[in-house]
Amino acid sequence: MRIAFDDALSVMREKLVEHGTSPEKAGMVAYEMARNSLEGTYTHGINRFARLVRGIDSGIVIPGAEPTLISSFGAIERYDGNLGFGITNALFAMDRAMAKASEHGIGMAGLVNTNHWMRAATYGYHAVEKGYAAICFTNTIPNMPTWGAVDSRLGNNPFVMAFPRKDGRHMVFDSAMTQFSYGALEVARLAGERMSVAAGFDKDGLLSDDPAAVLETRRMIPAGFWKGSALSFLLDIFASCITLGRCVADISRLEGDEHGVSQLFFAIDYGKMVDEEEAYRTAERAIAFLKESKKADGAGEIVYPGERMMRARERNLREGIPVDDGVWNEILSL
Amino acid sequence: MRIAFDDALSVMREKLVEHGTSPEKAGMVAYEMARNSLEGTYTHGINRFARLVRGIDSGIVIPGAEPTLISSFGAIERYDGNLGFGITNALFAMDRAMAKASEHGIGMAGLVNTNHWMRAATYGYHAVEKGYAAICFTNTIPNMPTWGAVDSRLGNNPFVMAFPRKDGRHMVFDSAMTQFSYGALEVARLAGERMSVAAGFDKDGLLSDDPAAVLETRRMIPAGFWKGSALSFLLDIFASCITLGRCVADISRLEGDEHGVSQLFFAIDYGKMVDEEEAYRTAERAIAFLKESKKADGAGEIVYPGERMMRARERNLREGIPVDDGVWNEILSL
């Protein structure tokens, strides 16, 4: 079925209020989750909403919790998320990074003891829509083996870099450190399809593009093999050591669904130092050069990071958001 | 042959002085280039020195040039590198980011119109050795096709994240956005070896681990395929739009060897906000958890980013730096 954005938003808002969330906060969370689906990140939108509500019911997500300042110095601050909603905590932290950036040119906010922020790109868009450049990342439960290992001791630690465009069609890089998500493997397995490149190792220790084989071993490969493995580790070190939050190792010792993660948010108010119009023109030269690339045989359109999201958004605004009947019925019954 | 670090340093310093560099600056450049080889980054150390001197002789590198401030606001600054040495310009910029971080908690310095900084990790080490966390990156000439394209319109844009350890065995991620460097492909081709994973596409458009086949097409693959491609683009956008320096597209229009690139340096004085001892302990928990990984059959030791460098350093300090006779004789004849 397809559901209009406004309908998805209002049903999810109502369910959150029924489960103890203030109307204002319920509206923020439901808006971002509906937007994630609208913009094509189905795994972290409507499809994940029932799991979020179960998190509230099990006490992992505390709807009334607000972030509290732990310590700060100049342009850097760190907050305890007090296990509130991952989405509202992360929006708050990026707001703080932007406030500090307005004052100092650059600002950083750390967030400890928070919950899954759903789509990483959300916080990049939050900043670029206000004219800041932004970087942010989170750590996670261990879900990826380091290069050369068989057991998962790294997080996939999603990482975002975002820069605004004048026309609002912003440039946003949003990537977990695994080559594919477990969600993507499940979808391909159900459809009987292979992945476009190797997704992990099979039980014989060979690289494989068969999603079933990789789901069996859970030996996902890091994007770029040793490269994504090493970057994931440093993202965890930054997210936990600069904030004194939990590192992936610490998160692995908590019981229940993923919670208590650590995050960092950076905003740059570059317009305080350079002519914003000139920065926009530089970006347009870079995009034009990229898009003049000669396509490989059989390849799709050459896109810049963020462009595909806008295609999904336009289509889903027009036609409604595709939602599995079972997923929607589960939400209605919560 | 093998050459002692001190001998490599003094020969390179002398050659730089003969080619118009002040003794102080020649010492800084020669020290870092000798250290790059000492620590196992052979491609950006002694092996590249003759090319650097040719860059001076052709006017691309101006030995007497110093960085000059263009504009600043609070904790952010940007400098014109005036085509001075990439190494001394970048050390200066990271020093400025650290000075700003001491004052504001975080600092950022942009550098435009500068030269190749050689080993990216140099600037990470420069910061962590003084107790800061650091991020830095540079753009480059176009040397990597974007995902789905055959011609190179992205840089490999090396990216660094570095965090200190108490015992000095620091954690440093240093990675270009291609899965392999051209240098690594050349070495494997001469040795008649295959790459450990696919390095690019062959002339039939198929993924290939044959270095000769990829050197022929020059269709290198980004690390993580579409992921490294997208990250490379955002690194270029940040490096050029925040500084108003050249983007990869602009660099492609300059004649001669790569020059005039743009770079960004971030330093975080996190000790101003959190207990440094507690941050060190968090990092040790993360490293211990990683190193307890169960190794895959046939895999080497599980290492954290930066560990392998120290092995090379210890061995080369003891035995001397391996250098090709032809490379060394060319340097002596400069």
XYZ file of C-alpha atoms in Angstrom:
668
model
C 0.000 0.000 0.000
C 0.957 3.693 -0.211
C 0.306 6.174 2.581
C 0.370 9.960 2.393
C 3.112 11.653 4.423
C 0.573 13.576 6.545
C -1.371 10.417 7.377
C 1.790 8.525 8.388
C 2.867 11.470 10.520
C -0.448 11.825 12.335
C -0.869 8.115 13.087
C 2.677 7.836 14.480
C 2.271 11.044 16.512
C -0.928 9.753 18.054
C 0.667 6.394 18.951
C 3.608 8.146 20.612
C 1.237 10.299 22.685
C -0.670 7.166 23.723
C 2.660 5.740 24.878
C 3.473 8.644 27.170
C 5.124 11.199 24.877
C 4.290 14.908 25.026
C 2.383 16.109 21.931
C 5.210 18.445 20.918
C 7.929 15.811 21.151
C 5.694 13.175 19.555
C 5.231 15.532 16.621
C 8.999 15.971 16.177
C 9.737 12.239 16.302
C 6.817 11.269 14.053
C 7.728 13.998 11.562
C 11.320 12.794 11.180
C 10.324 9.126 10.945
C 7.703 9.884 8.296
C 10.262 12.020 6.481
C 12.818 9.190 6.536
C 10.362 6.963 4.674
C 9.274 9.808 2.405
C 12.902 10.350 1.406
C 13.575 6.682 0.733
C 15.276 5.549 3.956
C 12.538 2.998 4.584
C 14.550 0.985 7.127
C 14.672 3.909 9.552
C 11.219 5.319 9.053
C 7.740 3.813 9.293
C 9.235 0.283 9.136
C 11.069 0.833 12.392
C 8.299 2.650 14.269
C 6.822 -0.392 16.034
C 10.292 -1.263 17.337
C 10.645 2.275 18.711
C 7.346 1.982 20.578
C 8.438 -1.399 21.960
C 11.588 0.396 23.157
C 9.423 2.858 25.063
C 7.376 0.030 26.573
C 10.511 -1.875 27.652
C 12.063 1.213 29.274
C 14.978 1.618 26.847
C 13.557 4.868 25.452
C 12.307 7.349 28.065
C 9.812 9.711 26.403
C 10.005 12.382 29.101
C 13.813 12.585 29.283
C 15.607 15.737 28.145
C 19.338 16.178 27.470
C 21.316 17.761 30.321
C 24.645 19.585 30.074
C 27.564 17.698 31.654
C 30.479 19.998 30.818
C 31.591 22.559 28.274
C 34.444 24.839 27.219
C 34.231 27.594 24.619
C 32.763 26.103 21.440
C 32.461 22.513 22.728
C 29.800 20.994 24.952
C 28.705 17.535 26.016
C 25.285 16.368 27.080
C 23.760 13.337 28.728
C 20.866 12.187 26.560
C 19.311 10.475 29.594
C 17.982 7.754 27.249
C 15.448 10.094 25.690
C 14.399 9.780 22.051
C 17.440 9.441 19.787
C 15.854 11.804 17.264
C 15.031 14.716 19.597
C 18.328 14.359 21.458
C 20.312 14.464 18.225
C 18.343 17.427 16.830
C 19.029 19.238 20.111
C 22.751 18.431 19.933
C 23.051 19.658 16.355
C 21.195 22.830 17.406
C 23.791 23.338 20.136
C 26.661 22.792 17.680
C 25.075 25.415 15.393
C 24.600 27.879 18.261
C 28.272 27.492 19.188
C 29.285 27.833 15.534
C 27.423 31.127 15.237
C 29.490 32.416 18.118
C 32.903 30.806 17.349
C 32.726 29.903 13.624
C 32.700 26.207 14.527
C 30.888 24.328 17.274
C 30.832 20.768 18.571
C 28.322 18.980 20.779
C 28.761 15.503 22.214
C 25.884 13.328 23.312
C 26.233 10.302 25.599
C 23.697 7.797 26.849
C 21.338 8.449 23.964
C 19.234 6.237 21.703
C 19.265 5.229 18.032
C 18.991 8.404 15.952
C 17.309 6.525 13.044
C 18.507 8.136 9.771
C 21.953 9.687 10.166
C 21.352 12.170 7.337
C 18.524 13.802 9.347
C 21.038 15.826 11.350
C 23.017 16.806 8.286
C 19.843 18.147 6.679
C 18.905 19.879 9.936
C 22.153 21.888 9.750
C 22.412 22.577 6.009
C 18.798 23.754 5.911
C 19.971 26.548 8.240
C 23.057 27.276 6.148
C 25.754 25.472 8.154
C 28.201 22.814 6.998
C 27.932 19.788 9.256
C 29.638 16.554 10.248
C 28.125 14.025 12.661
C 28.468 10.375 13.595
C 27.244 7.837 16.096
C 28.538 4.582 17.463
C 26.377 1.437 17.637
C 26.268 -2.097 18.983
C 29.029 -4.320 17.553
C 27.679 -5.479 14.188
C 30.734 -5.737 11.915
C 33.951 -7.787 12.226
C 37.168 -5.858 11.952
C 39.230 -6.739 8.873
C 40.716 -10.219 9.309
C 38.281 -11.283 12.049
C 35.132 -13.386 12.087
C 33.259 -11.946 15.115
C 31.651 -8.497 15.241
C 33.582 -6.116 17.478
C 33.094 -2.887 15.545
C 29.950 -0.834 15.074
C 28.802 0.210 11.631
C 28.976 3.746 13.073
C 27.100 5.877 10.492
C 28.952 8.996 9.371
C 27.544 12.162 7.780
C 29.038 15.145 5.964
C 26.619 17.756 4.655
C 26.983 21.025 2.790
C 24.196 23.345 1.616
C 23.280 24.284 -1.943
C 21.582 27.533 -2.722
C 18.587 25.860 -4.383
C 17.990 23.599 -1.372
C 19.046 20.424 -3.212
C 21.729 19.848 -0.596
C 24.800 17.629 -0.744
C 24.622 14.999 1.975
C 26.886 11.976 2.446
C 25.352 9.447 4.871
C 27.000 6.083 5.188
C 27.368 3.253 7.636
C 30.759 1.548 7.641
C 29.430 -1.818 6.433
C 29.188 -2.226 2.654
C 25.488 -3.132 3.047
C 23.022 -3.006 5.934
C 21.410 -6.127 7.364
C 18.128 -4.639 6.128
C 19.387 -4.502 2.543
C 20.567 -8.130 2.743
C 17.153 -9.248 4.074
C 15.321 -7.449 1.271
C 17.558 -9.056 -1.382
C 17.277 -12.492 0.197
C 13.474 -12.324 0.189
C 13.523 -11.183 -3.445
C 15.958 -13.981 -4.384
C 18.515 -11.445 -5.628
C 22.297 -11.160 -5.380
C 24.001 -8.020 -4.037
C 25.715 -5.793 -6.637
C 29.145 -6.416 -5.058
C 30.426 -8.727 -2.304
C 28.549 -8.159 0.961
C 30.557 -10.391 3.285
C 32.026 -13.840 3.697
C 30.286 -17.186 3.298
C 30.819 -20.168 5.592
C 33.898 -21.187 3.612
C 35.494 -17.813 4.283
C 35.088 -16.620 0.695
C 33.787 -13.203 -0.345
C 30.162 -13.584 -1.382
C 27.386 -11.526 -2.949
C 24.747 -14.041 -1.810
C 22.725 -12.318 0.942
C 21.586 -15.620 2.494
C 25.177 -16.845 2.793
C 26.278 -13.644 4.509
C 23.231 -13.501 6.791
C 24.208 -16.997 7.915
C 27.808 -16.112 8.905
C 27.085 -12.493 9.906
C 30.543 -11.701 8.560
C 29.645 -8.411 6.898
C 32.475 -6.653 5.105
C 33.417 -3.108 5.971
C 33.077 -0.654 3.073
C 36.540 -0.600 1.550
C 37.567 -3.717 3.536
C 40.401 -2.629 5.904
C 39.597 1.019 5.181
C 36.003 1.014 6.499
C 37.154 -1.134 9.387
C 39.769 1.414 10.461
C 37.484 4.397 9.950
C 34.761 2.733 12.018
C 37.227 2.294 14.867
C 38.285 5.955 14.864
C 34.662 7.127 14.688
C 33.971 5.079 17.823
C 37.086 6.462 19.541
C 36.076 10.044 18.771
C 32.412 9.521 19.735
C 33.284 7.903 23.070
C 36.616 9.426 24.184
C 35.730 13.060 23.503
C 32.401 12.706 25.290
C 33.336 10.047 27.901
C 30.311 8.146 26.643
C 30.169 4.432 25.975
C 32.431 2.977 23.296
C 31.196 0.035 21.181
C 32.805 -2.363 23.683
C 30.782 -0.759 26.519
C 27.550 -0.816 24.492
C 28.042 -4.532 23.877
C 27.757 -5.147 27.612
C 24.271 -3.603 27.930
C 21.259 -5.903 27.829
C 18.301 -5.523 25.479
C 17.928 -3.647 22.194
C 20.684 -1.142 21.296
C 20.739 1.885 23.605
C 23.109 4.168 25.462
C 25.185 5.102 22.402
C 27.564 8.075 21.954
C 27.472 10.727 19.231
C 29.347 13.815 18.021
C 27.968 16.774 16.076
C 30.039 19.474 14.351
C 28.646 22.603 12.686
C 30.629 25.201 10.750
C 29.257 28.699 10.191
C 31.570 29.213 7.237
C 29.595 32.237 6.069
C 31.236 34.146 8.918
C 34.610 33.721 7.186
C 33.917 33.499 3.441
C 31.427 34.918 0.948
C 28.563 32.401 0.894
C 27.723 33.166 -2.731
C 31.272 32.283 -3.747
C 31.048 29.047 -1.742
C 27.813 28.151 -3.568
C 29.510 28.825 -6.916
C 32.456 26.594 -5.995
C 30.027 23.779 -5.149
C 28.201 24.233 -8.470
C 31.504 23.923 -10.373
C 32.249 20.681 -8.503
C 28.791 19.246 -9.213
C 28.893 20.222 -12.900
C 32.330 18.600 -13.330
C 31.132 15.388 -11.658
C 27.960 15.192 -13.721
C 29.899 15.511 -16.974
C 31.453 12.087 -16.203
C 31.380 9.530 -19.013
C 29.006 6.778 -17.895
C 30.114 3.156 -17.798
C 28.126 0.687 -19.945
C 24.916 -0.175 -18.149
C 25.435 2.316 -15.329
C 22.623 4.530 -14.095
C 22.632 8.309 -13.953
C 25.682 9.961 -12.376
C 24.436 11.561 -9.155
C 25.982 13.658 -6.396
C 25.416 12.548 -2.779
C 21.883 13.531 -1.782
C 20.435 13.623 -5.277
C 18.834 10.178 -5.130
C 17.048 11.097 -1.896
C 15.292 13.965 -3.627
C 14.011 11.669 -6.382
C 12.459 9.382 -3.760
C 10.982 12.363 -1.953
C 9.371 13.798 -5.068
C 7.875 10.478 -6.082
C 6.602 9.589 -2.590
C 5.082 13.042 -2.093
C 3.186 12.531 -5.337
C 2.209 8.872 -4.967
C 2.384 8.272 -1.231
C 4.966 6.347 0.774
C 5.194 2.600 0.016
C 4.488 0.654 3.209
C 4.045 -3.056 3.754
C 0.467 -3.857 4.857
C 1.722 -5.935 7.781
C 3.972 -3.123 9.009
C 1.151 -0.605 8.863
C -1.359 -2.886 10.580
C 1.114 -3.540 13.384
C 1.440 0.220 13.929
C -2.323 0.679 13.992
C -2.615 -2.049 16.630
C 0.073 -0.679 18.974
C 70.010 -0.868 0.141
C 69.124 0.400 3.604
C 69.838 3.935 4.768
C 69.824 5.243 8.322
C 67.140 7.818 9.125
C 69.726 10.489 10.013
C 71.616 9.976 6.764
C 68.455 10.205 4.680
C 67.444 13.344 6.545
C 70.778 15.106 6.130
C 71.133 14.330 2.416
C 67.607 15.557 1.667
C 68.088 18.683 3.806
C 71.275 19.540 1.968
C 69.632 19.083 -1.445
C 66.746 21.341 -0.459
C 69.181 24.038 0.690
C 71.040 23.743 -2.630
C 67.687 24.306 -4.349
C 66.982 27.562 -2.556
C 65.315 26.488 0.714
C 66.234 28.063 4.036
C 68.121 25.665 6.351
C 65.307 25.682 8.917
C 62.562 24.906 6.437
C 64.733 22.367 4.606
C 65.205 20.577 7.918
C 61.453 20.412 8.533
C 60.648 19.074 5.060
C 63.539 16.575 5.027
C 62.645 15.373 8.532
C 59.033 14.600 7.601
C 59.960 12.944 4.313
C 62.566 10.762 6.005
C 60.024 9.960 8.736
C 57.426 8.957 6.136
C 59.821 6.328 4.788
C 60.926 5.331 8.286
C 57.305 4.680 9.212
C 56.567 2.638 6.117
C 54.890 5.189 3.827
C 57.584 4.717 1.202
C 55.560 6.293 -1.623
C 55.511 9.687 0.109
C 58.990 9.708 1.576
C 62.436 9.302 0.044
C 60.893 7.784 -3.115
C 59.102 11.039 -3.874
C 61.900 13.418 -2.973
C 63.353 13.829 -6.475
C 59.881 14.754 -7.746
C 59.596 17.408 -5.025
C 62.916 18.943 -6.084
C 61.789 18.914 -9.715
C 58.667 20.751 -8.487
C 60.899 23.457 -7.005
C 62.901 23.698 -10.218
C 59.763 23.997 -12.374
C 58.278 26.724 -10.153
C 55.336 24.706 -8.788
C 56.798 24.671 -5.253
C 58.117 28.016 -4.026
C 60.634 27.372 -1.227
C 60.527 30.915 0.188
C 56.724 31.219 0.337
C 54.974 31.439 3.716
C 51.246 31.048 4.413
C 49.329 34.314 4.774
C 46.026 34.859 6.585
C 43.092 35.616 4.257
C 40.202 35.796 6.731
C 39.104 34.486 10.108
C 36.278 34.447 12.643
C 36.505 33.121 16.207
C 37.919 29.600 16.045
C 38.187 29.375 12.235
C 40.843 30.788 9.925
C 41.909 30.391 6.344
C 45.308 30.863 4.806
C 46.790 31.169 1.360
C 49.637 28.652 1.112
C 51.198 30.759 -1.664
C 52.454 27.524 -3.274
C 55.003 26.959 -0.519
C 56.007 23.475 0.606
C 52.940 21.304 1.219
C 54.541 19.895 4.361
C 55.431 23.151 6.103
C 52.153 24.796 5.078
C 50.137 21.895 6.491
C 52.140 21.740 9.731
C 51.516 25.470 10.108
C 47.788 25.057 9.481
C 47.465 22.248 12.023
C 49.392 24.424 14.513
C 46.838 27.179 13.916
C 43.925 24.759 14.419
C 45.521 23.652 17.703
C 46.079 27.242 18.857
C 42.416 28.008 18.172
C 41.355 24.789 19.916
C 43.279 25.791 23.063
C 41.255 28.974 23.124
C 37.822 27.692 21.986
C 37.937 23.907 22.607
C 37.917 23.284 18.851
C 39.727 25.058 16.035
C 39.719 24.847 12.250
C 42.232 26.123 9.707
C 41.742 26.086 5.958
C 44.611 26.215 3.499
C 44.240 27.119 -0.174
C 46.744 27.242 -3.002
C 49.091 24.822 -1.303
C 51.126 21.840 -2.463
C 51.042 18.065 -1.941
C 51.334 17.399 1.792
C 52.946 13.957 1.180
C 51.750 11.591 3.952
C 48.343 12.623 5.268
C 48.949 10.987 8.655
C 51.825 13.433 9.334
C 49.363 16.101 10.431
C 47.370 13.711 12.576
C 50.559 12.705 14.398
C 51.540 16.356 14.687
C 48.336 17.037 16.646
C 48.047 13.865 18.752
C 51.678 14.176 19.835
C 50.587 17.428 21.489
C 47.470 15.874 23.025
C 44.783 17.020 20.601
C 42.272 14.961 18.646
C 42.512 15.840 14.965
C 40.780 15.514 11.615
C 42.274 16.709 8.333
C 41.875 16.151 4.627
C 43.094 17.437 1.281
C 41.762 17.428 -2.233
C 43.871 16.318 -5.205
C 43.932 16.169 -8.990
C 41.128 14.033 -10.453
C 42.427 10.454 -10.210
C 39.334 8.311 -9.518
C 36.101 7.854 -11.484
C 32.893 8.396 -9.581
C 30.794 5.259 -9.147
C 29.248 4.320 -12.500
C 31.696 6.377 -14.578
C 34.811 5.545 -16.569
C 36.736 8.850 -16.453
C 38.404 10.299 -13.351
C 36.524 13.338 -12.019
C 37.056 12.820 -8.294
C 40.237 13.131 -6.256
C 41.356 10.355 -3.952
C 41.264 13.072 -1.268
C 43.142 11.511 1.688
C 41.328 11.750 5.019
C 42.754 11.491 8.532
C 41.291 11.018 12.002
C 43.750 10.799 14.894
C 43.417 10.368 18.635
C 46.228 10.164 21.217
C 47.128 7.242 23.453
C 48.879 7.753 26.744
C 51.821 5.520 25.808
C 52.396 7.395 22.542
C 51.270 4.481 20.368
C 48.626 6.701 18.828
C 45.492 5.751 16.877
C 45.671 7.224 13.379
C 43.369 6.504 10.439
C 44.888 7.717 7.159
C 43.186 6.709 3.953
C 42.798 7.850 0.410
C 39.393 7.249 -1.148
C 40.648 4.793 -3.767
C 40.839 1.160 -2.653
C 44.526 1.106 -3.691
C 47.029 3.759 -4.720
C 48.611 3.814 -8.171
C 51.896 3.221 -6.344
C 50.591 -0.015 -4.807
C 49.368 -1.217 -8.214
C 52.780 -0.506 -9.793
C 54.603 -2.409 -7.066
C 52.313 -5.435 -7.475
C 52.551 -5.337 -11.273
C 56.363 -5.354 -11.154
C 56.276 -8.240 -8.665
C 53.803 -10.160 -10.841
C 51.273 -10.270 -8.010
C 47.496 -9.837 -7.795
C 45.858 -7.350 -5.426
C 44.157 -8.849 -2.331
C 40.730 -7.585 -3.497
C 39.455 -5.935 -6.681
C 41.354 -2.745 -7.444
C 39.374 -1.454 -10.398
C 37.829 -2.390 -13.711
C 39.516 -4.102 -16.649
C 38.947 -3.156 -20.290
C 35.823 -5.324 -20.425
C 34.298 -3.350 -17.555
C 34.693 -6.192 -15.051
C 36.035 -5.836 -11.515
C 39.652 -7.004 -11.496
C 42.434 -7.672 -9.016
C 45.040 -7.654 -11.811
C 47.120 -4.495 -11.337
C 48.221 -4.375 -14.983
C 44.612 -4.524 -16.194
C 43.583 -1.658 -13.915
C 46.654 0.443 -14.710
C 45.630 0.106 -18.368
C 42.070 1.422 -17.897
C 42.859 3.756 -14.965
C 39.378 2.890 -13.678
C 40.333 2.622 -10.010
C 37.510 1.719 -7.663
C 36.628 3.937 -4.739
C 36.986 2.221 -1.330
C 33.493 0.894 -0.648
C 32.450 1.501 -4.281
C 29.653 4.147 -4.183
C 30.510 4.929 -0.556
C 34.105 6.064 -1.116
C 32.952 7.886 -4.216
C 30.384 9.929 -2.262
C 32.725 10.603 0.654
C 35.449 11.802 -1.720
C 33.000 14.293 -3.224
C 32.001 15.753 0.163
C 35.648 15.985 1.267
C 36.330 18.049 -1.861
C 33.266 20.218 -1.230
C 34.317 20.911 2.364
C 37.983 21.521 1.467
C 37.114 23.963 -1.312
C 33.820 25.639 -0.335
C 34.762 26.433 3.279
C 38.107 27.888 2.198
C 37.144 29.254 -1.241
C 40.134 27.299 -2.538
C 40.214 25.222 -5.688
C 37.906 22.242 -5.946
C 39.063 19.116 -7.838
C 37.456 20.495 -11.001
C 39.516 23.701 -10.670
C 42.730 21.766 -9.956
C 42.171 19.740 -13.133
C 42.478 22.939 -15.159
C 45.998 23.795 -13.909
C 48.967 22.741 -16.014
C 51.894 20.668 -14.767
C 52.265 18.400 -11.755
C 49.556 18.594 -9.083
C 49.573 21.913 -7.195
C 47.260 24.551 -5.796
C 45.160 22.134 -3.728
C 42.823 22.928 -0.797
C 42.941 21.461 2.720
C 41.109 21.595 6.045
C 42.513 20.941 9.523
C 40.472 20.451 12.700
C 41.888 20.117 16.213
C 39.931 19.387 19.387
C 41.351 20.221 22.815
C 38.998 17.750 24.472
C 41.030 17.814 27.696
C 39.446 21.224 28.336
C 36.041 19.519 28.671
C 36.693 15.970 29.927
C 39.182 14.192 32.190
C 42.001 13.111 29.876
C 42.823 10.062 31.986
C 39.245 8.840 31.608
C 39.434 9.412 27.844
C 42.634 7.334 27.705
C 40.921 4.548 29.654
C 37.952 4.557 27.262
C 40.349 4.195 24.327
C 42.138 1.288 26.021
C 38.817 -0.524 26.510
C 38.036 -0.063 22.818
C 41.470 -1.342 21.735
C 41.330 -4.346 24.076
C 37.871 -5.325 22.802
C 39.037 -5.067 19.180
C 42.188 -7.089 19.768
C 40.200 -9.933 21.359
C 38.614 -10.543 17.929
C 38.609 -14.116 16.686
C 40.944 -14.204 13.690
C 39.791 -15.537 10.340
C 41.710 -18.500 8.897
C 44.920 -17.253 7.362
C 44.480 -13.664 8.551
C 47.347 -11.698 10.056
C 47.382 -10.080 13.470
C 44.384 -7.925 14.406
C 45.690 -4.362 14.597
C 44.221 -0.978 15.464
C 44.800 1.892 13.013
C 48.357 3.151 13.482
C 49.776 -0.060 14.942
C 51.308 -1.307 11.702
C 53.131 2.006 11.241
C 54.935 1.509 14.557
C 56.144 -1.937 13.510
C 57.673 -0.458 10.354
C 59.231 2.361 12.388
C 60.842 0.028 14.901
C 62.242 -2.222 12.218
C 63.546 0.602 10.012
C 65.132 2.392 12.980
C 66.985 -0.815 13.762
C 67.897 -1.927 10.249
C 67.768 1.262 8.217
C 65.153 2.409 5.695
C 64.864 0.244 2.550
C 65.561 2.407 -0.506
C 65.963 1.444 -4.135
C 69.529 2.094 -5.341
C 68.274 3.982 -8.384
C 66.074 6.245 -6.267
C 68.941 7.076 -3.928
C 71.421 7.711 -6.722
C 68.960 10.061 -8.399
C 68.706 12.058 -5.146
C 72.486 12.230 -4.802
C 72.748 13.565 -8.349
C 70.107 16.308 -7.986
